[in-house]
Short mmCIF file of N, CA and C in Angstrom, two decimals:
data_model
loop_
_atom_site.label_atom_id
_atom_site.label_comp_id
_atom_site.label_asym_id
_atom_site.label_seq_id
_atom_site.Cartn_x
_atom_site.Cartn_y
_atom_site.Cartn_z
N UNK A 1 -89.85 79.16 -33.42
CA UNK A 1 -88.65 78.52 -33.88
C UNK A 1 -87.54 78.80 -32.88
N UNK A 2 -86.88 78.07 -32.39
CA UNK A 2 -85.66 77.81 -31.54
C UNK A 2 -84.71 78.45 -32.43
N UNK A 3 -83.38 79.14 -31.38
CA UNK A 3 -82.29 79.67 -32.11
C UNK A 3 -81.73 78.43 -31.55
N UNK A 4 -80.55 78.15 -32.16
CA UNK A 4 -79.52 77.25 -32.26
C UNK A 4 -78.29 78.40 -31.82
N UNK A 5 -77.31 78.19 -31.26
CA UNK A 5 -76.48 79.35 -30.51
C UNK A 5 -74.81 78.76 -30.67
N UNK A 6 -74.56 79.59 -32.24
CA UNK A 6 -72.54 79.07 -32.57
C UNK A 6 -72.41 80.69 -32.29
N UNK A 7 -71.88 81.15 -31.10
CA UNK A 7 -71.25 82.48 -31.12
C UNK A 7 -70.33 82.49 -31.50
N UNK A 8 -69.48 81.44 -31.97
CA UNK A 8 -68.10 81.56 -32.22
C UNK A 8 -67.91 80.86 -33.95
N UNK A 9 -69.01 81.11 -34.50
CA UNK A 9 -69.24 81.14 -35.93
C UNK A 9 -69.42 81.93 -36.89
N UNK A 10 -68.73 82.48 -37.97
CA UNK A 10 -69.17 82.98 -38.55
C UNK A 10 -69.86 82.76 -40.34
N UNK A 11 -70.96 82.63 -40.60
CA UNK A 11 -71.32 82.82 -41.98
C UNK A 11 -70.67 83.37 -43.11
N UNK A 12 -70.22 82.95 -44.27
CA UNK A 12 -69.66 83.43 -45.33
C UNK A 12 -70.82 83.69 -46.84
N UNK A 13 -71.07 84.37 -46.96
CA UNK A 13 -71.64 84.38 -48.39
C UNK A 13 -70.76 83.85 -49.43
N UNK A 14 -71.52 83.62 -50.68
CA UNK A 14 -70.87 82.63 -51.97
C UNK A 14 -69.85 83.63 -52.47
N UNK A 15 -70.14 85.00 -52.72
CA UNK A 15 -69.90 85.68 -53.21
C UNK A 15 -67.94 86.19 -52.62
N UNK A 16 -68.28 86.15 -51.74
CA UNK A 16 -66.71 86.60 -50.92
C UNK A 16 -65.48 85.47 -50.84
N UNK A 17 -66.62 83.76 -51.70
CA UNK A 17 -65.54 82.66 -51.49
C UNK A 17 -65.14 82.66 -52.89
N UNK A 18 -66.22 83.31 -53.52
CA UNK A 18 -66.12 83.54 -55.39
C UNK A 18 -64.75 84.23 -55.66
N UNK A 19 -64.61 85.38 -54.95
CA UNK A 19 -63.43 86.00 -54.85
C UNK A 19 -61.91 85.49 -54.23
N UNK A 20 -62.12 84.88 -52.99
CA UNK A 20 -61.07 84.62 -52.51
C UNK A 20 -60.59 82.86 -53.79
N UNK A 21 -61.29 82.29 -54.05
CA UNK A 21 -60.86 81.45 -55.11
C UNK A 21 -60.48 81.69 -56.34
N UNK A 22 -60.65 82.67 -56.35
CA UNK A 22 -60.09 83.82 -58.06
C UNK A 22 -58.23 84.48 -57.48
N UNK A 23 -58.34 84.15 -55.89
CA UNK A 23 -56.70 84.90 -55.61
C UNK A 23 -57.35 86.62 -55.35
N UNK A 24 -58.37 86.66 -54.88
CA UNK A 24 -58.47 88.27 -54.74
C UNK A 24 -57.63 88.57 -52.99
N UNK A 25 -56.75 89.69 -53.35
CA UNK A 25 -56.31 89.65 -52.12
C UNK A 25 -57.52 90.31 -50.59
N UNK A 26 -58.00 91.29 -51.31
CA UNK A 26 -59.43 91.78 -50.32
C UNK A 26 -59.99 90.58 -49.68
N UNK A 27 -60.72 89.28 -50.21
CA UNK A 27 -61.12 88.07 -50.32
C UNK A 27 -60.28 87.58 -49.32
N UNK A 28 -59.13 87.29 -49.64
CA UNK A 28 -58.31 86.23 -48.95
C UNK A 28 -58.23 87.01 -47.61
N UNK A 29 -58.07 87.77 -47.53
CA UNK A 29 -57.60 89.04 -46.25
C UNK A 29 -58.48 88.78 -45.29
N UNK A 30 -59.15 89.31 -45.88
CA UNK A 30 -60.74 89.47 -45.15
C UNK A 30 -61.33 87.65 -44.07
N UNK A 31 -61.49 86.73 -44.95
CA UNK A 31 -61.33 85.69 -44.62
C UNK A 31 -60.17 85.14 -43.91
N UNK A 32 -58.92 85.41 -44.00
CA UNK A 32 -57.80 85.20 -43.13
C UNK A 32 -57.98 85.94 -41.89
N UNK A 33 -58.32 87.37 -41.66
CA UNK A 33 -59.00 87.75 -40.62
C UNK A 33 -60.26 87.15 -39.51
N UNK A 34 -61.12 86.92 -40.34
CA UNK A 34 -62.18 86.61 -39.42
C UNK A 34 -61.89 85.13 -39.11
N UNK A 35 -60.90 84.11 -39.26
CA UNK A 35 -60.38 82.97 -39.75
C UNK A 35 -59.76 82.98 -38.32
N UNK A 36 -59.28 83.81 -37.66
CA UNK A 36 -58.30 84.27 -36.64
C UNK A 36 -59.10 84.56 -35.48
N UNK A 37 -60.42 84.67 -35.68
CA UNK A 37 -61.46 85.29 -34.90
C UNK A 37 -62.36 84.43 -34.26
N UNK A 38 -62.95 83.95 -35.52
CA UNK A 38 -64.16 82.66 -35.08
C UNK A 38 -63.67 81.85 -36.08
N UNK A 39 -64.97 80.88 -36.08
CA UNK A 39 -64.92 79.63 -37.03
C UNK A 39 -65.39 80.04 -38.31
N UNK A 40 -64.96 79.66 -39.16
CA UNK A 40 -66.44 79.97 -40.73
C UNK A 40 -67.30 78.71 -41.05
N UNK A 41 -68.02 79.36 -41.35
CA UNK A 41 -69.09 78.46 -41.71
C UNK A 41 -69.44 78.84 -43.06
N UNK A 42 -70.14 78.22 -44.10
CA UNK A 42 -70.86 77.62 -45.45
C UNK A 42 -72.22 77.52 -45.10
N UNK A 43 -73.03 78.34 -45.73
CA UNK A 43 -74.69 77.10 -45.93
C UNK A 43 -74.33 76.44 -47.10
N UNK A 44 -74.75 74.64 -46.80
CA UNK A 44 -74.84 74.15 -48.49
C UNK A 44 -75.66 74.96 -49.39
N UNK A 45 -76.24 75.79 -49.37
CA UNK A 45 -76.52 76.67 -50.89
C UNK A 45 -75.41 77.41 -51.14
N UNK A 46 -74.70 77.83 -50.64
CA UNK A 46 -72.63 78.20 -51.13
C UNK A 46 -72.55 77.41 -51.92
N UNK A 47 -72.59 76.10 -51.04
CA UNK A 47 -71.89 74.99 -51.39
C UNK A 47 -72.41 74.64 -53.02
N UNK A 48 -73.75 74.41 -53.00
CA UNK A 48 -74.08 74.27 -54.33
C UNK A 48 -74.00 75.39 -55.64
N UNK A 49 -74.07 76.63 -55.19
CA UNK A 49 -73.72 77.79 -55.51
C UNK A 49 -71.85 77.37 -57.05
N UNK A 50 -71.43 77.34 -55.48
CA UNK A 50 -69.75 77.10 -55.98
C UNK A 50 -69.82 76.06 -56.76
N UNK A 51 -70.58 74.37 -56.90
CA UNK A 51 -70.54 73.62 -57.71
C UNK A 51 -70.88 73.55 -58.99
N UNK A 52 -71.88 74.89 -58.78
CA UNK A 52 -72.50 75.20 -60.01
C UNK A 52 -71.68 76.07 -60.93
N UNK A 53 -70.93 77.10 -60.69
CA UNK A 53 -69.60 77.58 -61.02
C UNK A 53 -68.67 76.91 -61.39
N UNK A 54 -68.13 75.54 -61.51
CA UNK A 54 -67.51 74.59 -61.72
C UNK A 54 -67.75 74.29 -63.08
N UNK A 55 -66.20 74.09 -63.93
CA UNK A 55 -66.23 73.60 -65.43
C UNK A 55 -65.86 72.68 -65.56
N UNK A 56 -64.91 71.88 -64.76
CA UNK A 56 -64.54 70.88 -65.07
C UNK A 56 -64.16 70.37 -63.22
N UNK A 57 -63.61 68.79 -63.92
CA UNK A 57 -63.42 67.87 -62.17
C UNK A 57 -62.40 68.72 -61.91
N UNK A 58 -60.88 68.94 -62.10
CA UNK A 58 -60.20 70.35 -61.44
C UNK A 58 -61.03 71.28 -60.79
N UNK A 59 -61.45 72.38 -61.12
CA UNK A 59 -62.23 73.01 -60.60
C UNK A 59 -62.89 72.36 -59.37
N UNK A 60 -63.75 71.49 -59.51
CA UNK A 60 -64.54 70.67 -58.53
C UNK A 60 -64.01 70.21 -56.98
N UNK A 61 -62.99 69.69 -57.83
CA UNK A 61 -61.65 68.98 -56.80
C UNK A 61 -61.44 70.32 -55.71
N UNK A 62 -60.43 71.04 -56.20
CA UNK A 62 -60.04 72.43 -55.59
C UNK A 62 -60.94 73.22 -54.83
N UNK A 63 -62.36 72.65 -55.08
CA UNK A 63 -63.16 73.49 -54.31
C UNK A 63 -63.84 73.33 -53.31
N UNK A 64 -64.28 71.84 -53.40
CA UNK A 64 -64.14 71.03 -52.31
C UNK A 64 -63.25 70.91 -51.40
N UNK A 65 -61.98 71.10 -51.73
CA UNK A 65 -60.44 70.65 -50.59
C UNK A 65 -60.48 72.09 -50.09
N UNK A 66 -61.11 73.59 -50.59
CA UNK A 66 -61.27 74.74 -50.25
C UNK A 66 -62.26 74.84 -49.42
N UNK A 67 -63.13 74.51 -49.23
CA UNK A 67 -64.65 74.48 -48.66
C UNK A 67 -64.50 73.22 -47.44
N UNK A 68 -63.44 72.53 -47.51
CA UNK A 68 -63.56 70.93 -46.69
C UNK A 68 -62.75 72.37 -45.22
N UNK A 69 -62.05 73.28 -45.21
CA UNK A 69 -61.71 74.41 -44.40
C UNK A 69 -63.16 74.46 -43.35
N UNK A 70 -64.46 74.79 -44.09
CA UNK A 70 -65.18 75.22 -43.21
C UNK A 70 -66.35 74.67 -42.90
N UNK A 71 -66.85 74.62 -41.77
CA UNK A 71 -68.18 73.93 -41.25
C UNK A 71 -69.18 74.13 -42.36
N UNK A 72 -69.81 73.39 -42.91
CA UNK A 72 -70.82 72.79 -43.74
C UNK A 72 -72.20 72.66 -42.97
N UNK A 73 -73.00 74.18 -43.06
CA UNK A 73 -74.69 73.98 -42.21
C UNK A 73 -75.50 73.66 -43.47
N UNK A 74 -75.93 72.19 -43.18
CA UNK A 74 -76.83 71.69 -43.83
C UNK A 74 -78.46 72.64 -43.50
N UNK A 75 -79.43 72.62 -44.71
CA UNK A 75 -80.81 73.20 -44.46
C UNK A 75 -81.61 71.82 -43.32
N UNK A 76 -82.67 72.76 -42.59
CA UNK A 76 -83.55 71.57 -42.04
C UNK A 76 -85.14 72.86 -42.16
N UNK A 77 -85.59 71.98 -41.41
CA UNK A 77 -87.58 72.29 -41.23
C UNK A 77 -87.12 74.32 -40.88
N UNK A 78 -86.32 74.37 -39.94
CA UNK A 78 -86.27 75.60 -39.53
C UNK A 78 -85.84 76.76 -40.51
N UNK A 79 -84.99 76.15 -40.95
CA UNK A 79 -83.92 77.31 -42.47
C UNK A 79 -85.08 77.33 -42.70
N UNK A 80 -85.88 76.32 -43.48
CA UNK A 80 -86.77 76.04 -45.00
C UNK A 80 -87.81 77.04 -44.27
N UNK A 81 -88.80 76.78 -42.87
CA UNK A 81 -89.28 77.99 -42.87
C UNK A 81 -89.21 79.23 -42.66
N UNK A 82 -87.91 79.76 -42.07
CA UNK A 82 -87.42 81.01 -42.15
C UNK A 82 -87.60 81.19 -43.43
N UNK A 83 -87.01 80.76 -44.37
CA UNK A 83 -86.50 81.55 -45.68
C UNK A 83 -88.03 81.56 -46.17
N UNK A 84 -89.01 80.75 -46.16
CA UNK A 84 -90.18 81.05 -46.93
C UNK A 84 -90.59 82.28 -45.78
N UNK A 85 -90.31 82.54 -44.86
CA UNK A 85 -91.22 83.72 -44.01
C UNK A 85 -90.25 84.88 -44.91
N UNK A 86 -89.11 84.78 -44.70
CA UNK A 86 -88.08 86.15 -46.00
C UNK A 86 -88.70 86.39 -47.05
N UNK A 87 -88.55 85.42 -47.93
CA UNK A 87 -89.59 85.44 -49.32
C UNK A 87 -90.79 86.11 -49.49
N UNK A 88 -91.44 85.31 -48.30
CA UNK A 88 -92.87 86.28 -48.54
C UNK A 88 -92.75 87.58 -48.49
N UNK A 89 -91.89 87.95 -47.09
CA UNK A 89 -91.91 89.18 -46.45
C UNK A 89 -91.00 90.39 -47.68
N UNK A 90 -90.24 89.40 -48.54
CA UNK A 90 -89.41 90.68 -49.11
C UNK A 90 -89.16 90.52 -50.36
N UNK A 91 -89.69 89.61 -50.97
CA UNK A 91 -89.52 89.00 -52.32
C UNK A 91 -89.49 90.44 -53.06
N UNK A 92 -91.09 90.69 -53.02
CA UNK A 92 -91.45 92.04 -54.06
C UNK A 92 -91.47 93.37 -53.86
N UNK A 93 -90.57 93.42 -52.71
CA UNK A 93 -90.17 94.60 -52.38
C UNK A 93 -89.40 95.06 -52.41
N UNK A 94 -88.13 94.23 -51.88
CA UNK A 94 -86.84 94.29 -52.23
C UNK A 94 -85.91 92.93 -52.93
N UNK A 95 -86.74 92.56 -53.56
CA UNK A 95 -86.48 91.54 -54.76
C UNK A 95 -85.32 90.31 -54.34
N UNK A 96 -85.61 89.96 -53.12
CA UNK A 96 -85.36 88.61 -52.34
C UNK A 96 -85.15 87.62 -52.95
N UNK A 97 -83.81 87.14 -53.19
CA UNK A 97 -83.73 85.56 -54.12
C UNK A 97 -83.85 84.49 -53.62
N UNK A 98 -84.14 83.58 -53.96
CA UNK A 98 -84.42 82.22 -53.47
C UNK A 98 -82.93 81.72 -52.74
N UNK A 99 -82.04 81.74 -53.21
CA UNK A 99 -80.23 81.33 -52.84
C UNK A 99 -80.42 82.58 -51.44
N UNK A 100 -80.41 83.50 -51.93
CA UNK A 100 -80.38 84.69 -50.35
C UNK A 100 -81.25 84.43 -49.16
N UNK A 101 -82.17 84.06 -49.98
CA UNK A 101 -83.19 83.99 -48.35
C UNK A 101 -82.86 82.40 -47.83
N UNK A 102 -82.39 81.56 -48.62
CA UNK A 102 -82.02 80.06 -47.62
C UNK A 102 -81.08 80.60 -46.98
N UNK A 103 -79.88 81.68 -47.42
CA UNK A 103 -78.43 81.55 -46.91
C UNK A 103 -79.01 82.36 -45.64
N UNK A 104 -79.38 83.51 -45.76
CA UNK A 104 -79.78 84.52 -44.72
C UNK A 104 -80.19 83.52 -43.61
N UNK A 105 -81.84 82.85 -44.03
CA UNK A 105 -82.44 82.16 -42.76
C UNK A 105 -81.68 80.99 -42.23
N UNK A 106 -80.08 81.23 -42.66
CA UNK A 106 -79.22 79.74 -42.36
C UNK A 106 -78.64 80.66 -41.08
N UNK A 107 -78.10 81.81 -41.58
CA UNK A 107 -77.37 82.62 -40.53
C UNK A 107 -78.29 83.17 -39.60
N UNK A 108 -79.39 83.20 -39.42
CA UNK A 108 -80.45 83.71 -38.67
C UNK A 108 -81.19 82.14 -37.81
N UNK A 109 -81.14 81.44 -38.22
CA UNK A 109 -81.42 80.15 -37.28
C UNK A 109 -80.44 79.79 -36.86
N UNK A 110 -79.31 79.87 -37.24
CA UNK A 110 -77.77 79.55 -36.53
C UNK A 110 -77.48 80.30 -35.45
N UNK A 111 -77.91 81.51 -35.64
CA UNK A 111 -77.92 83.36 -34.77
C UNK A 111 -76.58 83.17 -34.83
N UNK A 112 -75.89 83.03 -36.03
CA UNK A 112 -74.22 83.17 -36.28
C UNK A 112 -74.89 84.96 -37.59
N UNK A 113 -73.56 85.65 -37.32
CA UNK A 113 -73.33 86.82 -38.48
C UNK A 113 -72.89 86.04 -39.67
N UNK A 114 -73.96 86.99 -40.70
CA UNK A 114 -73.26 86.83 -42.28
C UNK A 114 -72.28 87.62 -42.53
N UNK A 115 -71.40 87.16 -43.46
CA UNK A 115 -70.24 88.15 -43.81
C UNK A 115 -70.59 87.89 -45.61
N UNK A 116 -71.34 89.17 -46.01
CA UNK A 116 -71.14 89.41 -47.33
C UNK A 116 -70.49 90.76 -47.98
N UNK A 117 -70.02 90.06 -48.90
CA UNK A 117 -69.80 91.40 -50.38
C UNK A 117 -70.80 92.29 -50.46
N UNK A 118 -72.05 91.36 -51.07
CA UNK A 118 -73.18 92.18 -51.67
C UNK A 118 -74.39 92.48 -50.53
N UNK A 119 -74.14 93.71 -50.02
CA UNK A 119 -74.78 94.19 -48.29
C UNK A 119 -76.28 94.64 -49.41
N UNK A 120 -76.49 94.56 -50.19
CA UNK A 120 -77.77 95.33 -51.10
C UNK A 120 -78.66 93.93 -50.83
N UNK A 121 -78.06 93.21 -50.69
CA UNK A 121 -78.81 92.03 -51.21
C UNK A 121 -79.51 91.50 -49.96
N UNK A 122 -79.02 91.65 -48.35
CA UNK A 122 -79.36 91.22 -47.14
C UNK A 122 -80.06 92.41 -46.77
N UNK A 123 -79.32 93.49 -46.52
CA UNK A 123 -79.29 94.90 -45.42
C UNK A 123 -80.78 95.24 -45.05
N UNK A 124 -82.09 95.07 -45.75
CA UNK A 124 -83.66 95.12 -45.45
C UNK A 124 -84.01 94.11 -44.40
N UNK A 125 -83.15 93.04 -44.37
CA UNK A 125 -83.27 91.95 -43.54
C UNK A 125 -83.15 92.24 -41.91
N UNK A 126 -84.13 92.95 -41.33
CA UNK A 126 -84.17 93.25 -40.02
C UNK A 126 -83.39 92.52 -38.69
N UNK A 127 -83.56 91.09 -38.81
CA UNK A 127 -83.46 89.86 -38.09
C UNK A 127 -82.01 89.45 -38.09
N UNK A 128 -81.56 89.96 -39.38
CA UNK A 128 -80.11 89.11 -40.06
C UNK A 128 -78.78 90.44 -38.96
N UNK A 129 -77.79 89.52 -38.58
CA UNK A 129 -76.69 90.53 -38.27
C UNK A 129 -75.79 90.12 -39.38
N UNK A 130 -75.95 91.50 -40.26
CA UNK A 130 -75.00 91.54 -41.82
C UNK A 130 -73.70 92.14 -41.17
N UNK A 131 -72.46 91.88 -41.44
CA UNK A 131 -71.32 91.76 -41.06
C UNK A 131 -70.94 92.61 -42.01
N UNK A 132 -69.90 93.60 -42.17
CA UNK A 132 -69.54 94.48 -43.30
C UNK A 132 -67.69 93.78 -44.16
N UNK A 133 -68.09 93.93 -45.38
CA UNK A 133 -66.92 93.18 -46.37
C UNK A 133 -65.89 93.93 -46.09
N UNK A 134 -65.51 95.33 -45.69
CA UNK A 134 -64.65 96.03 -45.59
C UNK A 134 -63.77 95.29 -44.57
N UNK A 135 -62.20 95.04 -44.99
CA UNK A 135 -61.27 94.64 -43.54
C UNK A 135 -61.22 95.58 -42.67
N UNK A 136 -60.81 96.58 -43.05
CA UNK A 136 -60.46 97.49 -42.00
C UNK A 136 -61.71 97.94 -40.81
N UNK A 137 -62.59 97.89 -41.70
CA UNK A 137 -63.85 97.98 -40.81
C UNK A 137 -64.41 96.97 -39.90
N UNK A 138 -64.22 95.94 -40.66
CA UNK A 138 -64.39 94.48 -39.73
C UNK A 138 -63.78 94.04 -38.63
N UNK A 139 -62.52 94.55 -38.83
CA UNK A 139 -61.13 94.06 -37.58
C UNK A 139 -61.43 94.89 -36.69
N UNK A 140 -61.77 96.29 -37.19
CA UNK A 140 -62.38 96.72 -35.78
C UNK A 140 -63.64 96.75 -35.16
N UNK A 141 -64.37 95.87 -35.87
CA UNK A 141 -65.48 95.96 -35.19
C UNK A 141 -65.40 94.55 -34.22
N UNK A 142 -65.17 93.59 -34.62
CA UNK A 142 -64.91 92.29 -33.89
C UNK A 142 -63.68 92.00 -33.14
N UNK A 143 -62.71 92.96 -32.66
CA UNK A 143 -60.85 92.78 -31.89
C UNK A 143 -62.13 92.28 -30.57
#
């Protein structure tokens, strides 16, 4: 499988846009930082993620005009088999979700860094460069 090469991209997990759309200031920070840095990027499983979180067309609306901010990586042949090689490799070991292993093998065929909250959920992921949620830690790891 070919890497595809956005060095100047970075991956967002659902979880850290969950927050910054709730007004968390950590969330917003954090993302206003790396915002300053590189580009962000979405896998549409965020994307569907966040739609699914949605109660009404408000909601919907707002989240879209929130998400229309960042590059949108659609899945192809390559994600779909990365993430089934994750799955296999880590499903029952370290209890690998179907949403994690598309997003992971999105940021790992992109060879862009994930930036998540939940580091429990990637960190076994050998291949993946997991990005740490902490600001203070982040700003200095990427100046």
């Amino acid at each position: 499988m070919g890497l595809r090469r956005l060095s100047d991209i970075i991956v967002v997990d659902t979880d850290i846009l969950i927050d910054a759309g709730r007004g968390i200031g950590q969330a917003l920070d954090c993302l206003g930082e790396y915002e300053r840095q590189r580009r962000i990027a979405v896998s549409v499983i965020t994307k569907m993620e966040l739609v699914v979180g949605c109660r009404d067309k408000r909601e919907l609306h707002g989240m879209e005009k929130f998400l229309s901010r960042f590059r949108l990586l659609h899945l192809d042949g390559n994600i779909s088999q990365k993430a089934d090689e994750l799955l296999l490799q880590y499903r029952l070991r370290h209890g690998l979700l179907i949403a994690d292993a598309l997003i992971a093998a999105t940021s790992i065929s992109w060879n862009c860094p994930l930036l998540s909250k939940n580091q429990r959920d990637y960190r076994f992921i050998s291949e993946l460069d997991l990005l740490p949620y902490d600001l203070l830690i982040s700003a200095h790891l990427y100046k």
